[in-house]
Amino acid sequence: MDLFDTLHEQMTTVNLPLYAVTVTAVARVNTPLVAILHWHGFRRATPLALPGVDIPRRPVPGSAVQFAQPWHSFEAVDAALLDAAWQLGAWEVERVERRACSVIGASAGEALACRQAFGDYGDGAPGDQHLIDGAPDRAKLMQLAAHNGYLRWLFRPVKGGLWRALAEPDDTLDADGGRRLPCPVPPKPRRADTAGRTVYRLGAIRRILLP
């Protein structure tokens, strides 16, 4: 599974800096993955130009991409995410594991987090205002996650991203803000309690920073 090529193709096509990339999977092997690319940029609400009227700009909607390649372990998804984040210069990768939210005792906050992980922000706005949907099974996968739980990965790219100018010093980066394979950080097994947060640290500072 090579997530990097697809993400790089999207970045080249949209040609805007990325704020973050999230990837969500139902807690069931060999189901499609949903990646959402969160862009940093603004556009006018309409191409119409009216004399004396300042038409406000709106945030560029994110891009949802569905990955249907077969996978048979969560460690394989971890490895693919780590490789992509490593090449894009991310400081770290966060993996969050969440239980089903359609069970008795689950809170409204858990249900909201599940929807947002699949790009459903529940604000009543038309989908094209906040998301360009290239994931045809997104709604079905969200319902499946509500009954089975899900995992969500997040990283913030430096190469091709907003963080190129804002990131902390990182001595592992090349001149363009990326890194060359192989990624030296191995995947970690899922948590036994199927809930929690795991952070993979990719960046490093190997020098003394003077005030």
mmCIF file of C-alpha atoms in Angstrom:
data_model
loop_
_atom_site.group_PDB
_atom_site.id
_atom_site.type_symbol
_atom_site.label_atom_id
_atom_site.label_comp_id
_atom_site.label_asym_id
_atom_site.label_seq_id
_atom_site.Cartn_x
_atom_site.Cartn_y
_atom_site.Cartn_z
ATOM 1 C CA MET A 1 0.000 0.000 0.000
ATOM 2 C CA ASP A 2 1.614 3.246 -1.170
ATOM 3 C CA LEU A 3 -0.298 6.209 0.216
ATOM 4 C CA PHE A 4 2.486 8.644 -0.582
ATOM 5 C CA ASP A 5 2.025 8.543 -4.378
ATOM 6 C CA THR A 6 -1.690 9.365 -4.132
ATOM 7 C CA LEU A 7 -1.130 12.141 -1.597
ATOM 8 C CA HIS A 8 1.674 13.612 -3.698
ATOM 9 C CA GLU A 9 -0.545 13.542 -6.800
ATOM 10 C CA GLN A 10 -3.290 15.422 -4.938
ATOM 11 C CA MET A 11 -0.805 17.998 -3.667
ATOM 12 C CA THR A 12 0.536 18.571 -7.177
ATOM 13 C CA THR A 13 -2.972 18.925 -8.634
ATOM 14 C CA VAL A 14 -4.394 21.310 -6.010
ATOM 15 C CA ASN A 15 -1.119 23.248 -5.647
ATOM 16 C CA LEU A 16 -1.911 24.657 -2.208
ATOM 17 C CA PRO A 17 -0.078 24.147 1.085
ATOM 18 C CA LEU A 18 -1.417 21.359 3.270
ATOM 19 C CA TYR A 19 -2.371 21.945 6.881
ATOM 20 C CA ALA A 20 -2.845 18.286 7.789
ATOM 21 C CA VAL A 21 -3.628 14.820 6.475
ATOM 22 C CA THR A 22 -5.990 12.442 8.266
ATOM 23 C CA VAL A 23 -6.613 8.813 7.366
ATOM 24 C CA THR A 24 -9.462 6.835 8.937
ATOM 25 C CA ALA A 25 -10.119 3.094 8.900
ATOM 26 C CA VAL A 26 -12.940 1.019 10.327
ATOM 27 C CA ALA A 27 -11.638 -1.321 13.029
ATOM 28 C CA ARG A 28 -11.987 -4.219 10.614
ATOM 29 C CA VAL A 29 -9.174 -5.374 8.314
ATOM 30 C CA ASN A 30 -9.372 -5.039 4.540
ATOM 31 C CA THR A 31 -11.928 -2.222 4.510
ATOM 32 C CA PRO A 32 -11.392 0.939 2.411
ATOM 33 C CA LEU A 33 -9.423 3.780 3.973
ATOM 34 C CA VAL A 34 -10.626 7.380 3.829
ATOM 35 C CA ALA A 35 -7.961 10.076 3.619
ATOM 36 C CA ILE A 36 -8.818 13.759 3.995
ATOM 37 C CA LEU A 37 -6.346 16.407 2.881
ATOM 38 C CA HIS A 38 -6.910 19.650 4.783
ATOM 39 C CA TRP A 39 -5.695 22.560 2.638
ATOM 40 C CA HIS A 40 -4.545 25.974 3.808
ATOM 41 C CA GLY A 41 -5.986 28.530 1.422
ATOM 42 C CA PHE A 42 -8.969 30.748 0.657
ATOM 43 C CA ARG A 43 -11.044 31.438 -2.441
ATOM 44 C CA ARG A 44 -13.826 33.839 -3.375
ATOM 45 C CA ALA A 45 -17.305 32.502 -2.729
ATOM 46 C CA THR A 46 -18.264 33.246 -6.364
ATOM 47 C CA PRO A 47 -16.389 34.296 -9.528
ATOM 48 C CA LEU A 48 -18.968 37.066 -10.004
ATOM 49 C CA ALA A 49 -17.444 40.562 -9.731
ATOM 50 C CA LEU A 50 -19.643 43.448 -8.586
ATOM 51 C CA PRO A 51 -18.363 47.040 -8.523
ATOM 52 C CA GLY A 52 -17.965 48.271 -4.969
ATOM 53 C CA VAL A 53 -18.899 44.913 -3.442
ATOM 54 C CA ASP A 54 -16.249 43.007 -1.490
ATOM 55 C CA ILE A 55 -17.152 39.335 -1.838
ATOM 56 C CA PRO A 56 -15.653 37.414 1.083
ATOM 57 C CA ARG A 57 -13.248 34.536 0.646
ATOM 58 C CA ARG A 58 -13.952 31.086 2.067
ATOM 59 C CA PRO A 59 -11.579 28.328 3.111
ATOM 60 C CA VAL A 60 -10.699 25.906 0.333
ATOM 61 C CA PRO A 61 -12.605 22.653 1.009
ATOM 62 C CA GLY A 62 -10.683 19.558 1.982
ATOM 63 C CA SER A 63 -10.230 16.638 -0.400
ATOM 64 C CA ALA A 64 -11.528 13.185 0.537
ATOM 65 C CA VAL A 65 -9.786 10.247 -1.140
ATOM 66 C CA GLN A 66 -10.708 6.568 -0.809
ATOM 67 C CA PHE A 67 -8.070 3.811 -0.834
ATOM 68 C CA ALA A 68 -9.467 0.417 -1.802
ATOM 69 C CA GLN A 69 -6.211 -1.581 -1.945
ATOM 70 C CA PRO A 70 -6.375 -4.751 0.154
ATOM 71 C CA TRP A 71 -4.649 -4.799 3.537
ATOM 72 C CA HIS A 72 -4.650 -7.501 6.181
ATOM 73 C CA SER A 73 -3.176 -5.901 9.300
ATOM 74 C CA PHE A 74 -3.299 -2.521 11.003
ATOM 75 C CA GLU A 75 0.488 -2.614 11.207
ATOM 76 C CA ALA A 76 0.529 -2.487 7.381
ATOM 77 C CA VAL A 77 -1.565 0.714 7.440
ATOM 78 C CA ASP A 78 0.712 2.117 10.148
ATOM 79 C CA ALA A 79 3.758 1.379 7.991
ATOM 80 C CA ALA A 80 2.213 3.046 4.932
ATOM 81 C CA LEU A 81 1.290 6.143 6.964
ATOM 82 C CA LEU A 82 4.730 6.319 8.532
ATOM 83 C CA ASP A 83 6.397 6.090 5.120
ATOM 84 C CA ALA A 84 4.188 8.864 3.708
ATOM 85 C CA ALA A 85 4.613 11.132 6.735
ATOM 86 C CA TRP A 86 8.365 10.502 6.765
ATOM 87 C CA GLN A 87 8.752 11.493 3.101
ATOM 88 C CA LEU A 88 6.598 14.597 3.638
ATOM 89 C CA GLY A 89 8.691 15.727 6.597
ATOM 90 C CA ALA A 90 6.080 15.439 9.367
ATOM 91 C CA TRP A 91 7.349 15.871 12.911
ATOM 92 C CA GLU A 92 5.091 13.092 14.208
ATOM 93 C CA VAL A 93 2.194 10.773 13.368
ATOM 94 C CA GLU A 94 -0.723 10.439 15.770
ATOM 95 C CA ARG A 95 -2.843 7.277 15.812
ATOM 96 C CA VAL A 96 -6.126 7.412 17.728
ATOM 97 C CA GLU A 97 -8.193 4.280 18.397
ATOM 98 C CA ARG A 98 -11.860 4.679 19.232
ATOM 99 C CA ARG A 99 -14.578 2.230 20.242
ATOM 100 C CA ALA A 100 -17.985 1.914 18.583
ATOM 101 C CA CYS A 101 -20.207 4.914 19.279
ATOM 102 C CA SER A 102 -23.563 3.244 18.654
ATOM 103 C CA VAL A 103 -23.373 1.212 21.865
ATOM 104 C CA ILE A 104 -25.151 1.924 25.134
ATOM 105 C CA GLY A 105 -23.177 4.411 27.201
ATOM 106 C CA ALA A 106 -21.442 6.106 24.262
ATOM 107 C CA SER A 107 -21.573 9.887 24.490
ATOM 108 C CA ALA A 108 -22.657 12.446 21.913
ATOM 109 C CA GLY A 109 -19.046 13.583 21.768
ATOM 110 C CA GLU A 110 -17.943 10.107 20.674
ATOM 111 C CA ALA A 111 -20.547 10.095 17.904
ATOM 112 C CA LEU A 112 -19.438 13.560 16.756
ATOM 113 C CA ALA A 113 -15.775 12.502 16.704
ATOM 114 C CA CYS A 114 -16.672 9.475 14.582
ATOM 115 C CA ARG A 115 -18.541 11.614 12.054
ATOM 116 C CA GLN A 116 -15.748 14.153 11.857
ATOM 117 C CA ALA A 117 -13.140 11.421 11.350
ATOM 118 C CA PHE A 118 -14.981 10.542 8.126
ATOM 119 C CA GLY A 119 -15.422 14.159 7.038
ATOM 120 C CA ASP A 120 -19.015 14.650 8.218
ATOM 121 C CA TYR A 121 -18.959 17.913 10.168
ATOM 122 C CA GLY A 122 -22.703 18.070 10.826
ATOM 123 C CA ASP A 123 -22.992 21.824 10.252
ATOM 124 C CA GLY A 124 -25.831 21.608 7.765
ATOM 125 C CA ALA A 125 -23.732 23.116 4.994
ATOM 126 C CA PRO A 126 -23.724 21.552 1.523
ATOM 127 C CA GLY A 127 -20.947 19.018 1.137
ATOM 128 C CA ASP A 128 -19.084 20.973 -1.526
ATOM 129 C CA GLN A 129 -18.534 23.855 0.895
ATOM 130 C CA HIS A 130 -16.252 21.921 3.223
ATOM 131 C CA LEU A 131 -15.254 18.763 1.342
ATOM 132 C CA ILE A 132 -14.592 17.652 -2.212
ATOM 133 C CA ASP A 133 -15.779 14.080 -1.868
ATOM 134 C CA GLY A 134 -13.739 11.497 -3.745
ATOM 135 C CA ALA A 135 -14.632 8.709 -1.303
ATOM 136 C CA PRO A 136 -17.849 7.076 -2.580
ATOM 137 C CA ASP A 137 -18.190 4.707 0.394
ATOM 138 C CA ARG A 138 -17.539 7.320 3.059
ATOM 139 C CA ALA A 139 -21.071 7.306 4.535
ATOM 140 C CA LYS A 140 -21.250 3.503 4.612
ATOM 141 C CA LEU A 141 -17.840 3.273 6.251
ATOM 142 C CA MET A 142 -18.881 5.836 8.867
ATOM 143 C CA GLN A 143 -21.910 3.710 9.767
ATOM 144 C CA LEU A 144 -19.723 0.613 9.924
ATOM 145 C CA ALA A 145 -17.297 2.439 12.227
ATOM 146 C CA ALA A 146 -20.180 3.442 14.503
ATOM 147 C CA HIS A 147 -20.799 -0.275 15.127
ATOM 148 C CA ASN A 148 -17.208 -1.574 15.058
ATOM 149 C CA GLY A 149 -14.978 1.291 16.173
ATOM 150 C CA TYR A 150 -12.297 2.969 14.076
ATOM 151 C CA LEU A 151 -8.706 4.176 13.917
ATOM 152 C CA ARG A 152 -7.667 7.637 12.759
ATOM 153 C CA TRP A 153 -4.146 8.755 11.845
ATOM 154 C CA LEU A 154 -3.039 12.388 11.578
ATOM 155 C CA PHE A 155 0.156 14.106 10.476
ATOM 156 C CA ARG A 156 1.142 17.617 9.381
ATOM 157 C CA PRO A 157 3.426 17.774 6.316
ATOM 158 C CA VAL A 158 6.418 20.079 6.109
ATOM 159 C CA LYS A 159 7.211 19.359 2.446
ATOM 160 C CA GLY A 160 4.418 20.989 0.477
ATOM 161 C CA GLY A 161 2.710 22.037 3.673
ATOM 162 C CA LEU A 162 1.946 25.094 5.752
ATOM 163 C CA TRP A 163 4.470 23.897 8.327
ATOM 164 C CA ARG A 164 7.459 24.538 6.042
ATOM 165 C CA ALA A 165 7.648 28.076 7.431
ATOM 166 C CA LEU A 166 6.268 27.362 10.917
ATOM 167 C CA ALA A 167 7.776 24.028 11.929
ATOM 168 C CA GLU A 168 10.176 23.584 14.811
ATOM 169 C CA PRO A 169 13.845 22.937 13.938
ATOM 170 C CA ASP A 170 14.254 19.380 12.645
ATOM 171 C CA ASP A 171 17.658 17.988 11.767
ATOM 172 C CA THR A 172 16.236 14.989 9.889
ATOM 173 C CA LEU A 173 14.812 17.083 7.016
ATOM 174 C CA ASP A 174 16.318 17.547 3.569
ATOM 175 C CA ALA A 175 16.543 20.986 1.985
ATOM 176 C CA ASP A 176 13.047 20.675 0.471
ATOM 177 C CA GLY A 177 11.460 19.771 3.811
ATOM 178 C CA GLY A 178 11.106 16.055 3.080
ATOM 179 C CA ARG A 179 13.068 12.931 3.921
ATOM 180 C CA ARG A 180 14.319 9.920 1.999
ATOM 181 C CA LEU A 181 13.159 6.381 2.644
ATOM 182 C CA PRO A 182 13.437 4.123 4.526
ATOM 183 C CA CYS A 183 11.539 5.385 7.538
ATOM 184 C CA PRO A 184 13.401 4.175 10.638
ATOM 185 C CA VAL A 185 10.332 4.164 12.907
ATOM 186 C CA PRO A 186 8.558 0.761 13.075
ATOM 187 C CA PRO A 187 4.796 0.275 13.525
ATOM 188 C CA LYS A 188 3.417 -0.529 16.972
ATOM 189 C CA PRO A 189 0.659 -3.086 17.667
ATOM 190 C CA ARG A 190 -2.848 -1.917 18.435
ATOM 191 C CA ARG A 191 -3.670 -1.296 22.068
ATOM 192 C CA ALA A 192 -5.185 -4.217 23.969
ATOM 193 C CA ASP A 193 -8.082 -2.096 25.215
ATOM 194 C CA THR A 194 -8.903 -0.892 21.640
ATOM 195 C CA ALA A 195 -8.933 2.720 22.788
ATOM 196 C CA GLY A 196 -6.277 5.374 23.251
ATOM 197 C CA ARG A 197 -3.629 7.406 21.486
ATOM 198 C CA THR A 198 -0.221 6.479 20.089
ATOM 199 C CA VAL A 199 2.296 9.062 18.878
ATOM 200 C CA TYR A 200 5.170 8.187 16.552
ATOM 201 C CA ARG A 201 7.967 10.739 16.774
ATOM 202 C CA LEU A 202 9.709 11.167 13.412
ATOM 203 C CA GLY A 203 11.589 14.454 13.779
ATOM 204 C CA ALA A 204 14.687 15.048 15.872
ATOM 205 C CA ILE A 205 16.971 17.870 16.958
ATOM 206 C CA ARG A 206 20.624 16.806 17.141
ATOM 207 C CA ARG A 207 22.196 20.171 17.913
ATOM 208 C CA ILE A 208 22.191 22.704 20.709
ATOM 209 C CA LEU A 209 19.745 25.551 20.152
ATOM 210 C CA LEU A 210 20.981 28.840 21.583
ATOM 211 C CA PRO A 211 18.464 31.399 22.888
#
